[in-house]
Every structure is written in C-alpha cells, then in structure tokens.
Coordinates of C-alpha atoms in Angstrom, one line a residue:
M1235 CA -38.6 -34.6 -30.9
K1236 CA -40.3 -31.3 -30.5
Y1237 CA -38.1 -30.4 -27.5
R1238 CA -35.0 -31.1 -29.5
L1239 CA -36.2 -28.8 -32.3
L1240 CA -37.0 -26.0 -30.0
T1241 CA -33.7 -26.3 -28.2
V1242 CA -31.8 -26.1 -31.5
F1243 CA -33.7 -23.0 -32.6
S1244 CA -33.4 -21.3 -29.2
L1245 CA -29.7 -21.7 -29.2
L1246 CA -29.3 -20.3 -32.7
I1247 CA -31.5 -17.2 -32.2
P1248 CA -28.4 -14.9 -31.6
F1249 CA -26.8 -16.1 -34.8
L1250 CA -30.1 -15.5 -36.7
S1251 CA -29.9 -11.8 -35.7
I1252 CA -26.4 -11.5 -37.1
A1253 CA -27.4 -13.1 -40.3
Q1254 CA -30.1 -10.4 -41.1
E1255 CA -27.5 -8.1 -42.7
K1256 CA -26.3 -10.5 -45.4
G1257 CA -29.1 -10.4 -48.0
L1258 CA -28.5 -14.0 -49.1
D1259 CA -32.2 -14.9 -49.1
E1260 CA -33.0 -12.4 -51.9
K1261 CA -30.2 -13.7 -54.1
V1262 CA -31.5 -17.3 -53.7
N1263 CA -35.1 -16.2 -54.6
D1264 CA -34.0 -14.1 -57.6
A1265 CA -32.2 -17.2 -59.0
F1266 CA -35.1 -19.6 -58.3
M1267 CA -38.1 -17.5 -59.3
P1268 CA -37.6 -17.5 -63.2
F1269 CA -37.4 -21.3 -63.3
A1270 CA -40.4 -21.7 -61.0
T1271 CA -42.5 -19.4 -63.1
W1272 CA -41.6 -21.1 -66.4
W1273 CA -42.2 -24.6 -65.0
E1274 CA -45.6 -23.6 -63.6
G1275 CA -46.6 -22.2 -67.0
F1276 CA -45.5 -25.3 -68.8
V1277 CA -47.3 -27.8 -66.5
L1278 CA -50.5 -25.8 -66.3
T1279 CA -50.8 -25.5 -70.0
T1280 CA -54.5 -24.8 -70.7
I1281 CA -57.1 -25.5 -73.5
P1282 CA -60.3 -23.4 -74.0
I1283 CA -63.4 -25.1 -72.8
G1284 CA -66.8 -23.3 -72.8
G1285 CA -65.1 -19.9 -72.8
Y1286 CA -62.7 -20.8 -70.0
N1287 CA -59.0 -21.9 -70.1
M1288 CA -58.8 -25.2 -68.2
P1289 CA -55.4 -26.7 -67.3
I1290 CA -55.0 -30.0 -69.2
V1291 CA -53.6 -31.7 -66.1
L1292 CA -56.7 -30.8 -64.0
I1293 CA -59.0 -32.2 -66.7
L1294 CA -57.1 -35.4 -66.6
L1295 CA -57.1 -35.5 -62.8
I1296 CA -60.9 -34.8 -62.4
A1297 CA -61.9 -37.1 -65.3
G1298 CA -59.8 -40.0 -64.0
A1299 CA -61.0 -39.7 -60.4
T1300 CA -64.6 -39.5 -61.5
F1301 CA -64.2 -42.6 -63.7
F1302 CA -62.7 -44.7 -60.9
T1303 CA -65.4 -43.6 -58.5
I1304 CA -68.1 -44.8 -60.9
A1305 CA -66.2 -47.9 -62.1
F1306 CA -65.6 -49.2 -58.6
K1307 CA -69.1 -48.3 -57.4
F1308 CA -68.2 -45.4 -55.1
P1309 CA -65.5 -47.1 -53.0
N1310 CA -65.1 -43.9 -51.0
I1311 CA -68.4 -44.7 -49.4
T1312 CA -68.9 -48.5 -49.8
K1313 CA -65.4 -49.5 -48.7
F1314 CA -65.0 -47.0 -45.9
S1315 CA -65.8 -49.4 -43.0
L1316 CA -63.6 -52.1 -44.6
A1317 CA -60.7 -49.5 -44.7
I1318 CA -61.2 -48.8 -41.0
N1319 CA -61.3 -52.5 -40.0
T1320 CA -58.2 -53.2 -42.1
V1321 CA -56.1 -50.4 -40.7
R1322 CA -56.9 -51.4 -37.1
G1323 CA -55.8 -55.0 -37.8
K1324 CA -59.1 -56.8 -37.9
Y1325 CA -58.0 -58.9 -40.9
D1326 CA -54.3 -59.2 -40.1
E1327 CA -54.6 -62.9 -39.5
L1328 CA -55.4 -63.3 -43.2
D1329 CA -51.8 -62.3 -44.0
H1330 CA -50.3 -64.7 -41.4
H1331 CA -52.7 -67.5 -42.0
S1332 CA -51.1 -70.3 -44.1
V1333 CA -53.1 -71.2 -47.1
E1334 CA -52.3 -74.2 -49.2
K1335 CA -52.1 -73.6 -53.0
T1336 CA -50.8 -75.5 -56.0
E1337 CA -48.1 -74.2 -58.3
L1338 CA -45.8 -75.7 -61.0
N1339 CA -42.3 -76.8 -59.9
T1340 CA -40.1 -76.0 -62.9
V1341 CA -37.2 -77.7 -61.2
D1342 CA -38.9 -81.1 -61.2
G1343 CA -40.2 -81.0 -64.7
D1344 CA -43.2 -78.8 -64.1
L1345 CA -44.9 -81.2 -61.7
P1346 CA -47.6 -79.6 -59.5
H1347 CA -46.7 -79.2 -55.9
T1348 CA -48.3 -77.7 -52.8
I1349 CA -46.8 -74.7 -51.0
K1350 CA -47.8 -72.6 -48.0
D1351 CA -48.8 -69.1 -49.0
E1352 CA -48.0 -66.7 -46.1
S1353 CA -47.2 -63.0 -46.2
K1354 CA -43.5 -62.5 -45.6
E1355 CA -42.8 -59.6 -47.9
G1356 CA -42.9 -56.0 -46.8
E1357 CA -41.4 -53.8 -44.1
V1358 CA -44.2 -52.0 -42.2
S1359 CA -47.7 -52.6 -40.9
H1360 CA -50.9 -51.2 -42.4
F1361 CA -50.9 -48.5 -39.8
Q1362 CA -47.3 -47.5 -40.3
A1363 CA -47.7 -47.4 -44.0
L1364 CA -50.7 -45.1 -43.6
A1365 CA -48.9 -42.9 -41.1
T1366 CA -45.9 -42.6 -43.4
A1367 CA -48.1 -41.7 -46.4
V1368 CA -50.4 -39.4 -44.3
S1369 CA -47.3 -37.6 -43.0
G1370 CA -46.5 -36.9 -46.7
T1371 CA -50.0 -35.6 -47.4
V1372 CA -51.2 -34.1 -44.1
G1373 CA -49.0 -31.1 -43.6
L1374 CA -48.6 -27.5 -44.5
G1375 CA -50.8 -28.0 -47.5
N1376 CA -53.6 -28.2 -44.9
I1377 CA -52.5 -25.1 -43.0
A1378 CA -50.9 -22.8 -45.7
G1379 CA -52.6 -24.3 -48.8
V1380 CA -56.1 -23.7 -47.5
A1381 CA -55.3 -20.1 -46.7
V1382 CA -54.0 -19.7 -50.3
A1383 CA -57.2 -21.3 -51.7
I1384 CA -59.5 -19.0 -49.8
A1385 CA -57.4 -16.0 -50.6
L1386 CA -57.6 -16.7 -54.3
G1387 CA -61.0 -18.3 -54.6
G1388 CA -63.0 -17.2 -51.6
P1389 CA -64.9 -19.7 -49.3
G1390 CA -66.3 -21.5 -52.4
A1391 CA -62.9 -23.0 -53.1
T1392 CA -63.4 -25.1 -50.0
F1393 CA -66.4 -26.8 -51.5
W1394 CA -64.3 -27.9 -54.5
M1395 CA -61.5 -29.0 -52.3
I1396 CA -63.9 -31.3 -50.5
V1397 CA -65.3 -32.7 -53.8
C1398 CA -61.7 -33.3 -55.0
G1399 CA -60.9 -35.1 -51.7
L1400 CA -64.0 -37.4 -52.0
I1401 CA -63.4 -38.5 -55.6
G1402 CA -59.7 -38.6 -54.9
M1403 CA -60.3 -41.4 -52.4
S1404 CA -61.1 -43.7 -55.4
T1405 CA -57.9 -42.7 -57.2
K1406 CA -55.8 -43.4 -54.2
F1407 CA -57.4 -46.8 -53.8
V1408 CA -56.5 -47.7 -57.4
E1409 CA -52.9 -46.5 -57.3
C1410 CA -52.0 -47.9 -53.9
T1411 CA -53.4 -51.4 -54.8
L1412 CA -51.2 -51.4 -57.9
G1413 CA -48.3 -50.2 -55.9
V1414 CA -48.3 -53.3 -53.7
K1415 CA -49.2 -55.7 -56.6
Y1416 CA -46.2 -54.7 -58.8
R1417 CA -43.6 -53.9 -56.1
D1418 CA -40.0 -55.3 -56.2
V1419 CA -38.5 -57.0 -53.1
G1420 CA -34.7 -57.0 -52.8
P1421 CA -32.6 -60.0 -51.5
D1422 CA -32.4 -58.3 -48.1
G1423 CA -36.2 -57.9 -47.9
T1424 CA -36.2 -54.2 -48.8
V1425 CA -39.2 -53.1 -50.8
Y1426 CA -39.1 -51.0 -53.9
G1427 CA -42.5 -49.9 -55.2
G1428 CA -44.6 -47.1 -56.6
P1429 CA -45.8 -45.9 -60.0
M1430 CA -42.3 -46.5 -61.5
Y1431 CA -42.9 -50.2 -61.0
Y1432 CA -46.5 -50.6 -61.8
L1433 CA -46.1 -48.5 -64.9
S1434 CA -43.2 -50.6 -66.3
K1435 CA -44.3 -54.0 -65.1
G1436 CA -48.0 -53.6 -65.3
L1437 CA -48.1 -52.1 -68.8
K1438 CA -45.7 -54.8 -70.0
E1439 CA -48.3 -57.4 -68.9
R1440 CA -50.8 -55.5 -71.0
G1441 CA -48.6 -55.6 -74.1
F1442 CA -47.4 -52.0 -73.8
K1443 CA -43.8 -52.6 -72.8
G1444 CA -42.3 -49.5 -74.5
L1445 CA -45.0 -47.1 -73.2
G1446 CA -44.6 -48.5 -69.7
K1447 CA -40.8 -47.9 -69.7
V1448 CA -41.3 -44.3 -71.0
L1449 CA -44.0 -43.4 -68.5
A1450 CA -42.0 -45.0 -65.6
V1451 CA -38.9 -43.0 -66.4
I1452 CA -40.9 -39.8 -66.8
F1453 CA -42.7 -40.4 -63.5
A1454 CA -39.4 -41.1 -61.7
I1455 CA -37.8 -37.9 -62.9
L1456 CA -40.9 -35.9 -62.0
C1457 CA -41.1 -37.5 -58.6
V1458 CA -37.6 -36.6 -57.8
G1459 CA -38.5 -33.0 -58.7
A1460 CA -41.7 -33.2 -56.6
S1461 CA -39.7 -34.4 -53.6
F1462 CA -37.5 -31.3 -53.9
G1463 CA -40.6 -29.0 -54.3
G1464 CA -43.9 -29.9 -52.7
G1465 CA -42.4 -32.4 -50.3
N1466 CA -39.5 -30.3 -49.3
A1467 CA -39.0 -26.6 -50.4
F1468 CA -42.7 -25.7 -49.6
Q1469 CA -42.4 -27.3 -46.2
S1470 CA -39.1 -25.6 -45.2
N1471 CA -40.4 -22.3 -46.6
Q1472 CA -43.5 -22.2 -44.5
A1473 CA -41.7 -23.4 -41.4
A1474 CA -39.1 -20.5 -41.9
V1475 CA -41.9 -18.0 -42.5
Q1476 CA -43.7 -19.0 -39.2
L1477 CA -40.4 -18.8 -37.3
T1478 CA -39.3 -15.5 -38.6
T1479 CA -42.8 -14.0 -38.0
M1480 CA -42.9 -15.3 -34.4
L1481 CA -39.4 -14.2 -33.6
N1482 CA -39.8 -10.9 -35.5
L1483 CA -36.8 -11.5 -37.8
E1484 CA -36.6 -10.0 -41.2
G1485 CA -34.4 -10.0 -44.3
G1486 CA -30.8 -11.0 -44.6
A1487 CA -30.0 -14.7 -44.6
I1488 CA -32.5 -15.7 -42.0
G1489 CA -34.2 -18.2 -44.3
V1490 CA -30.9 -19.7 -45.3
I1491 CA -29.8 -20.2 -41.7
I1492 CA -33.2 -21.8 -40.7
G1493 CA -33.0 -24.0 -43.8
V1494 CA -29.5 -25.2 -42.9
I1495 CA -30.8 -26.1 -39.4
L1496 CA -33.7 -28.0 -40.9
A1497 CA -31.5 -29.7 -43.4
I1498 CA -29.2 -31.0 -40.6
L1499 CA -32.2 -32.4 -38.7
V1500 CA -33.8 -34.0 -41.7
G1501 CA -30.4 -35.4 -42.8
I1502 CA -30.0 -37.2 -39.5
V1503 CA -33.4 -39.0 -39.9
I1504 CA -33.4 -39.9 -43.6
I1505 CA -30.3 -42.0 -43.2
G1506 CA -32.4 -44.6 -41.3
G1507 CA -34.6 -45.6 -44.3
I1508 CA -38.3 -46.5 -44.4
K1509 CA -38.3 -48.4 -41.1
K1510 CA -36.8 -45.5 -39.3
I1511 CA -39.2 -43.1 -41.1
A1512 CA -42.1 -45.2 -40.2
S1513 CA -41.2 -45.4 -36.5
V1514 CA -40.7 -41.6 -36.3
T1515 CA -43.9 -40.7 -38.3
E1516 CA -45.9 -43.2 -36.4
K1517 CA -45.3 -41.1 -33.3
I1518 CA -45.3 -37.6 -34.8
V1519 CA -48.4 -37.8 -37.0
P1520 CA -50.9 -38.6 -34.2
F1521 CA -49.4 -35.9 -32.0
M1522 CA -49.3 -33.1 -34.6
A1523 CA -52.7 -34.0 -36.1
G1524 CA -54.2 -34.2 -32.6
V1525 CA -53.0 -30.7 -31.5
Y1526 CA -54.1 -29.1 -34.7
V1527 CA -57.5 -30.8 -34.9
L1528 CA -58.2 -30.1 -31.2
A1529 CA -57.5 -26.4 -31.6
S1530 CA -59.6 -26.3 -34.7
L1531 CA -62.5 -28.0 -32.9
V1532 CA -62.2 -25.5 -30.0
I1533 CA -62.5 -22.6 -32.4
I1534 CA -65.3 -24.2 -34.4
F1535 CA -67.4 -24.8 -31.2
A1536 CA -66.6 -21.3 -30.0
N1537 CA -68.3 -20.1 -33.2
I1538 CA -70.9 -22.8 -33.5
K1539 CA -73.7 -20.3 -34.0
Y1540 CA -72.1 -19.2 -37.2
I1541 CA -71.5 -22.7 -38.6
G1542 CA -74.6 -22.6 -40.8
D1543 CA -73.5 -19.2 -42.2
A1544 CA -70.0 -20.5 -42.9
F1545 CA -71.2 -23.5 -44.8
G1546 CA -73.7 -21.3 -46.6
M1547 CA -70.8 -19.1 -47.7
I1548 CA -68.8 -22.2 -48.8
F1549 CA -71.7 -23.6 -50.9
A1550 CA -72.9 -20.3 -52.3
G1551 CA -69.3 -19.3 -53.1
A1552 CA -68.8 -22.5 -55.0
F1553 CA -71.4 -21.5 -57.6
T1554 CA -71.6 -17.7 -57.2
P1555 CA -68.0 -16.9 -56.4
E1556 CA -67.0 -13.6 -54.7
A1557 CA -63.4 -13.8 -55.9
G1558 CA -62.4 -12.4 -59.3
L1559 CA -61.2 -15.6 -60.9
G1560 CA -63.3 -15.7 -64.0
G1561 CA -66.4 -17.2 -62.3
I1562 CA -67.2 -20.7 -61.2
V1563 CA -64.5 -22.4 -63.3
G1564 CA -61.8 -20.3 -61.8
V1565 CA -62.9 -21.3 -58.3
I1566 CA -63.1 -24.9 -59.3
I1567 CA -59.6 -24.8 -60.6
V1568 CA -58.3 -23.2 -57.4
G1569 CA -60.1 -25.8 -55.2
F1570 CA -59.0 -28.8 -57.2
Q1571 CA -55.4 -27.5 -57.5
R1572 CA -55.0 -26.9 -53.8
A1573 CA -56.7 -30.3 -52.9
A1574 CA -54.4 -32.1 -55.3
F1575 CA -51.4 -30.5 -53.7
S1576 CA -52.6 -31.4 -50.3
N1577 CA -53.8 -35.0 -50.7
E1578 CA -51.8 -36.0 -53.8
A1579 CA -54.5 -38.4 -55.1
G1580 CA -53.7 -39.0 -58.7
A1581 CA -50.0 -38.1 -58.3
G1582 CA -49.1 -41.6 -57.3
S1583 CA -46.6 -40.5 -54.7
A1584 CA -48.3 -42.2 -51.7
A1585 CA -48.2 -45.5 -53.5
I1586 CA -44.4 -45.6 -52.9
A1587 CA -44.9 -45.6 -49.1
H1588 CA -47.9 -48.0 -49.2
S1589 CA -45.9 -50.5 -51.3
A1590 CA -43.7 -51.3 -48.2
V1591 CA -46.7 -52.8 -46.3
K1592 CA -46.6 -56.3 -45.0
T1593 CA -49.4 -58.0 -46.9
K1594 CA -50.1 -60.6 -49.6
Y1595 CA -53.3 -58.8 -50.6
P1596 CA -52.6 -55.6 -52.6
A1597 CA -56.2 -54.5 -52.3
S1598 CA -56.0 -54.5 -48.5
E1599 CA -53.6 -51.6 -48.7
G1600 CA -55.6 -50.0 -51.4
V1601 CA -58.6 -49.7 -49.1
V1602 CA -56.4 -48.4 -46.3
A1603 CA -55.0 -45.7 -48.6
L1604 CA -58.5 -44.3 -49.5
L1605 CA -58.6 -43.0 -46.0
E1606 CA -55.8 -40.5 -46.8
P1607 CA -57.8 -37.9 -48.9
F1608 CA -60.7 -38.2 -46.4
I1609 CA -58.4 -37.4 -43.4
D1610 CA -56.4 -34.8 -45.3
T1611 CA -58.9 -32.9 -47.3
V1612 CA -62.4 -33.7 -46.2
V1613 CA -61.7 -33.4 -42.5
I1614 CA -58.5 -31.3 -41.8
C1615 CA -58.7 -28.9 -44.7
T1616 CA -62.4 -28.2 -44.0
M1617 CA -61.5 -27.4 -40.4
T1618 CA -58.8 -25.0 -41.4
A1619 CA -61.2 -23.3 -43.9
L1620 CA -63.9 -22.9 -41.2
V1621 CA -61.4 -21.2 -38.8
I1622 CA -60.3 -18.7 -41.5
I1623 CA -63.9 -18.0 -42.5
F1624 CA -64.9 -17.4 -38.9
F1625 CA -61.9 -15.1 -38.5
N1626 CA -63.0 -13.0 -41.4
M1627 CA -66.7 -13.0 -40.4
D1628 CA -65.8 -11.8 -36.9
A1629 CA -63.0 -9.3 -37.7
G1630 CA -63.6 -8.4 -41.4
A1631 CA -59.8 -8.9 -41.7
F1632 CA -59.7 -9.0 -45.5
D1633 CA -61.8 -9.0 -48.7
Y1634 CA -62.0 -12.2 -50.7
G1635 CA -60.4 -12.0 -54.1
N1636 CA -58.0 -9.1 -53.3
A1637 CA -55.1 -11.5 -53.5
V1638 CA -51.7 -10.4 -54.7
G1639 CA -49.7 -13.5 -55.5
S1640 CA -50.6 -15.9 -52.7
T1641 CA -51.4 -13.1 -50.1
V1642 CA -54.4 -11.0 -49.1
L1643 CA -54.6 -7.3 -48.0
L1644 CA -55.4 -6.9 -44.3
S1645 CA -58.1 -4.3 -43.8
E1646 CA -56.7 -3.0 -40.5
S1647 CA -52.9 -2.9 -41.1
G1648 CA -52.8 -2.6 -44.9
A1649 CA -50.2 -5.4 -44.9
Y1650 CA -50.2 -8.4 -47.2
V1651 CA -50.2 -11.8 -45.6
G1652 CA -50.7 -15.3 -46.8
G1653 CA -50.1 -19.0 -46.1
V1654 CA -49.2 -19.9 -42.6
D1655 CA -49.3 -16.3 -41.4
L1656 CA -53.0 -15.9 -42.3
T1657 CA -53.9 -19.2 -40.7
S1658 CA -51.8 -18.4 -37.6
M1659 CA -53.7 -15.0 -37.2
A1660 CA -57.0 -16.8 -37.5
Y1661 CA -56.2 -19.3 -34.8
D1662 CA -54.5 -16.7 -32.6
S1663 CA -57.6 -14.5 -32.7
V1664 CA -59.6 -17.1 -30.7
I1665 CA -56.8 -18.8 -28.7
P1666 CA -54.4 -16.1 -27.8
G1667 CA -50.8 -17.3 -27.9
F1668 CA -51.7 -20.3 -30.0
R1669 CA -49.3 -19.1 -32.7
Y1670 CA -46.5 -20.5 -30.5
V1671 CA -48.1 -23.9 -30.3
L1672 CA -48.9 -23.7 -34.0
T1673 CA -45.3 -22.9 -34.7
I1674 CA -44.3 -26.2 -33.1
A1675 CA -47.0 -28.0 -35.0
I1676 CA -45.9 -26.4 -38.3
I1677 CA -42.3 -27.5 -37.7
L1678 CA -43.4 -31.0 -37.0
F1679 CA -45.7 -31.0 -40.1
A1680 CA -42.8 -29.8 -42.2
F1681 CA -40.3 -32.2 -40.7
S1682 CA -42.4 -35.3 -41.0
T1683 CA -43.5 -34.4 -44.6
M1684 CA -39.9 -33.8 -45.6
I1685 CA -38.6 -37.2 -44.3
S1686 CA -41.5 -39.0 -45.9
W1687 CA -41.0 -37.3 -49.3
S1688 CA -37.3 -38.0 -49.1
Y1689 CA -38.2 -41.7 -49.2
Y1690 CA -40.5 -41.1 -52.2
G1691 CA -37.8 -39.2 -54.0
L1692 CA -35.1 -41.7 -53.1
Q1693 CA -37.1 -44.7 -54.4
S1694 CA -37.5 -42.8 -57.8
W1695 CA -33.8 -42.0 -57.8
K1696 CA -32.9 -45.6 -57.2
F1697 CA -35.2 -46.6 -60.1
L1698 CA -33.3 -44.2 -62.4
F1699 CA -29.7 -44.6 -61.2
G1700 CA -29.6 -48.0 -59.4
R1701 CA -29.5 -49.0 -55.8
G1702 CA -25.9 -48.3 -54.9
R1703 CA -24.7 -46.3 -51.9
T1704 CA -23.1 -43.5 -54.0
A1705 CA -26.5 -42.8 -55.8
D1706 CA -28.2 -42.6 -52.4
I1707 CA -25.7 -40.1 -51.1
V1708 CA -26.0 -37.9 -54.2
Y1709 CA -29.8 -37.8 -53.9
K1710 CA -29.8 -37.0 -50.2
V1711 CA -27.3 -34.1 -50.7
L1712 CA -29.5 -32.6 -53.4
F1713 CA -32.6 -33.1 -51.3
L1714 CA -31.0 -31.3 -48.3
L1715 CA -29.9 -28.5 -50.6
F1716 CA -33.5 -27.8 -51.5
V1717 CA -34.5 -27.6 -47.9
V1718 CA -32.2 -24.5 -47.8
V1719 CA -33.5 -23.1 -51.1
G1720 CA -37.1 -23.4 -50.0
A1721 CA -36.5 -21.7 -46.7
A1722 CA -34.7 -18.8 -48.4
A1723 CA -37.2 -18.2 -51.4
T1724 CA -40.5 -16.4 -51.2
L1725 CA -43.9 -18.3 -50.9
D1726 CA -44.8 -17.3 -54.5
A1727 CA -41.7 -18.8 -56.0
V1728 CA -41.9 -22.0 -53.9
I1729 CA -45.6 -22.6 -54.5
K1730 CA -45.3 -22.1 -58.2
F1731 CA -42.5 -24.7 -58.4
S1732 CA -44.1 -27.1 -55.8
D1733 CA -47.6 -27.0 -57.3
A1734 CA -46.4 -27.7 -60.8
M1735 CA -44.1 -30.5 -59.7
I1736 CA -46.9 -32.4 -57.8
L1737 CA -49.4 -31.9 -60.6
A1738 CA -46.9 -33.0 -63.3
L1739 CA -46.9 -36.4 -61.8
V1740 CA -50.6 -36.8 -62.8
F1741 CA -49.7 -37.1 -66.5
P1742 CA -47.8 -40.4 -66.5
N1743 CA -49.5 -41.8 -63.4
M1744 CA -53.1 -41.3 -64.5
I1745 CA -52.4 -42.7 -68.0
G1746 CA -51.1 -45.9 -66.4
L1747 CA -54.0 -46.2 -64.0
L1748 CA -56.5 -46.0 -66.8
F1749 CA -54.7 -49.0 -68.5
L1750 CA -54.3 -51.0 -65.3
F1751 CA -57.5 -50.5 -63.3
P1752 CA -59.0 -54.0 -64.3
K1753 CA -56.1 -55.5 -62.3
V1754 CA -57.4 -53.6 -59.3
R1755 CA -60.8 -55.1 -59.7
E1756 CA -59.3 -58.6 -59.7
E1757 CA -57.3 -57.9 -56.5
M1758 CA -60.3 -56.5 -54.8
D1759 CA -62.5 -59.5 -55.6
K1760 CA -59.8 -61.8 -54.3
Y1761 CA -59.4 -59.9 -51.0
L1762 CA -63.2 -59.7 -50.4
T1763 CA -63.6 -63.4 -51.2
D1764 CA -60.8 -64.4 -48.7
I1765 CA -62.3 -62.1 -46.0
K1766 CA -65.7 -63.7 -46.5
N1767 CA -64.2 -67.2 -46.2
F1768 CA -62.0 -66.3 -43.3
V1769 CA -64.8 -64.8 -41.3
K1770 CA -67.1 -67.8 -42.1
N1771 CA -64.5 -70.3 -41.0
K1772 CA -63.3 -68.4 -37.9

C-alpha cells in the first residue's frame, strides 16, 4: 500500500509545481474558517466554575468517565488482563460452543423448546474490530494533536491527557458493550450498530422511547459531521502539510491537488465496506504503529538520562503550568480536549466498528475496546510528548505558551510551526532523515483513519436516510469532498471544526450511557460467569 501511495505522489510532483500559482487553497480556507470558528464556539460553550470558564461538554465527559470508572470498580485496571486474553482469542471457543437454552415457541402456542445458542452474527473478529477502531483513533491526533497540546498547555498537558486516557478506558468499555448488545443485523448478515441503535432501542427498553429517538438522530447527524471533520479533514490536512513541507511546495492549489489524490485513493477502498476496511486496517495498523513506536523508543532511549527530568516537567506542569492558559484549569482543558480528540472515548464513534464483531457476548467486545484509549493515549501520545519535550530540552527550540493559534515560535528561525511539522522536527533532530519515514507513516495514519471514519459516518447516514445504494453514494461523495477541503484549509480552521465535531458527540452519547450502564453490568456478569464455567469444564 505504501509503495502505491509514494508512486502516485512521485508521478504528480510536476503537476503540483504548476498548481502553486492558482491560489485556490486560500479561497477554500476563507470560505471554511467562519463556519469552523462559529461551530467551535457553540460546542465549547462554557459555564463559570471557581473563577474559571469550563466547557460544558468537558464537564460531562470527565464526570461520566469518572462515574463509570468507580461504578465498574476500575475496569481499566481489573479487566486489563481479560481484555488481552479476549483479543488474542483465548475465549473464542465460547462463541462457537453450542449451549442449549430454552425459549418459547410462539408458532406452536408458546410451548417451551430447546435451541442451540451459537454465535453467528457479526462480520469481523475481535482483533479486526479492534484494529478498525484503533485505526480510527490512533492517527494524527497522536502525532499532530500532542504537539498542539504541548504548544498550548506546556508539558503539563501531557499529564491530563494520560488521566483522560485512563478514565476513558471505562467509558469505552461501556459504550462498546452497548454497541454490540443493541446492534441490528440485516437479512444478508450485514451489521448496523453504534450509539444510534443503543440510544433508540436501549432507551425504549427503559421507557424513554421519545428521548431515545431524539438522541439517536442528534448523534447520527453529529457523527456524519465528525466523519467529515476529525475523521477526514484533519487527517488530509496534516498529510498535505507534511508533504508540502517535505517537498518544499508552497501556496497555490497544492492542498487541493493533494486532497484530490487522497480522495481518489480513499474512494477506491471505501467501496469495499467493513470487511474490506477490516482487512486493510488489519495490515496497516500494526505496520504504522510499529514504525512510529520504534522510532519513539529509539529517541527515548537515546535521551534516557533525561527521562526523570521530562516526567518531572510533565507532573510539575500539570499543577504549576508554564503556559499562559489561566492556570491549572486551562491546562486540564487542553489535556482533556486533545485526549478526547485522540481516543474518542465518550464520543461513541468506536462503538460503530466494534458492533460488527462476531460474538454473542456484548461484554467481550467491551473489554477489548478498553484497550484503545490505553494504546492510543497512555502509550503512543506519551511517547510523542516525551520526544517533543526532549527536543526542546536539548535545542531550546521554543518557549511553552507562546502559541499563536496552534503553532509555536521557533527560537532560531523565528518561524511559527505546529502540528506534524513540530513533531517531525523533533524526530528528525535525533534520527536525521526520519521526516521521510514519518511522512509515509503520516500518510498511512491519515489513510487508515479516513477509511475507518467513512464507515462510522456511513452507518450514521444509513440510520438517517435508509440503507439504499443512492444514499450510500451521496454520503461517499460528500465524504470525499471533505478530504479535499481539509487538505486545502489551514490547521487552525480544520482543528476548530474537527475538535468541535468530535466533542459534540459526547452530549447525546454520554446522556444515553448514564441511562443504560446497568445493562452493561448485566452483560459483564453473564460473560464472566460463562468464562468461569467454560474454563472449569474444559
């Protein structure tokens, strides 16, 4: 896959040079920025708490995640080994093992009869579902998002990103369990799942049919928007930025041209549906994560003598921030906002991918899903943060808190950089030439995230407009259009829109989770009981 991407871009470099003179990128950005700014302000509406203005959506996100962590007795710790065993297939036999159970036969006058209960629903394995969902969360939020967080909030923002990731594991467990429990399965075996379904069906069970319908529709609309923003425009934007920086291309219609190329490549893949996406991401995710993690470890070990100082800065900055963001609360807001964008715990989006798993135990996929925020935020985001902090400790490249928009002022050149450019400089300072490898990784991150999010958005679109072919085509055309918009617009415009779209999902989703979490407890007890009996009788 990576060779095909590089071949396409190398063939089109001459055309990119010609496109510099057209100025189309600026026109796209000028049209997009006003809406992005308005939408960000609307979603991040604040209320005064203790002298600080706290976004309502973040209060809901933090309060919900903390509640689930306590209510389920810290599943992020106590269920971690169970999650590992489940994803590696240790309990797969449970799903294929026939278990006799008695049900009423309405055809024969409600007489009880015995049936064989065996998992037949679903399209992908636990690992494939995790890979698809991880490809939607592990991406440029880990590379560019961490750089933005540190630029705005200093090293201390990393601490709050980690905290958000840890408690977010509990939220992810709840929403993905519900995603499987309330999914729909079509006549052809195709799975339709996610918050749209557990909000409408689950709340109906609890006697809140009207509320469930309203929340499901709101979520579906917002999820379509999020697929255009955080799952699409942000990805194409940062891929375009990295390519233009590496190839030294500026202005004109460079972003539009790169966006069109990406749109063509993404368009080819998303026609295949979830099975095709799962087969692609199953191969791409380990490769791109492996390259990035390996490079991160090389740099961390090269600076191992500074590791204590770096973590000291992270911890101290969390409570005595260097950045001018209104003190500790400002840094907390930045940390949680960036973590929420990166791992999407509380947004409910990953539950759409997890709903397609082959299992008869909803809780089995819930425990698998809690690994996502750990992989995404606790591990990969922390690695990125350490590399950037080491870079600044060694070179004194910038001052924390001197951010303009999402960029920082470089001490040596006087230029403003941010996002993938800042991360790329940090990696390249220790591994010369790594920016070329990072460019490949960034394209793969962007590509896999876009194809995964196209599935999330399409499922929401189907919920709103039906499951016909025409509706599918309309959505896919709109999705591919936003690939181009994202590549052409500036990082500030794209991140405003993308952040707000991802966070907006928290409102309908978290309300539903707080109503439905008792169902998760029932499913978890059932799964643990069957595991215990299965192991005992094996």
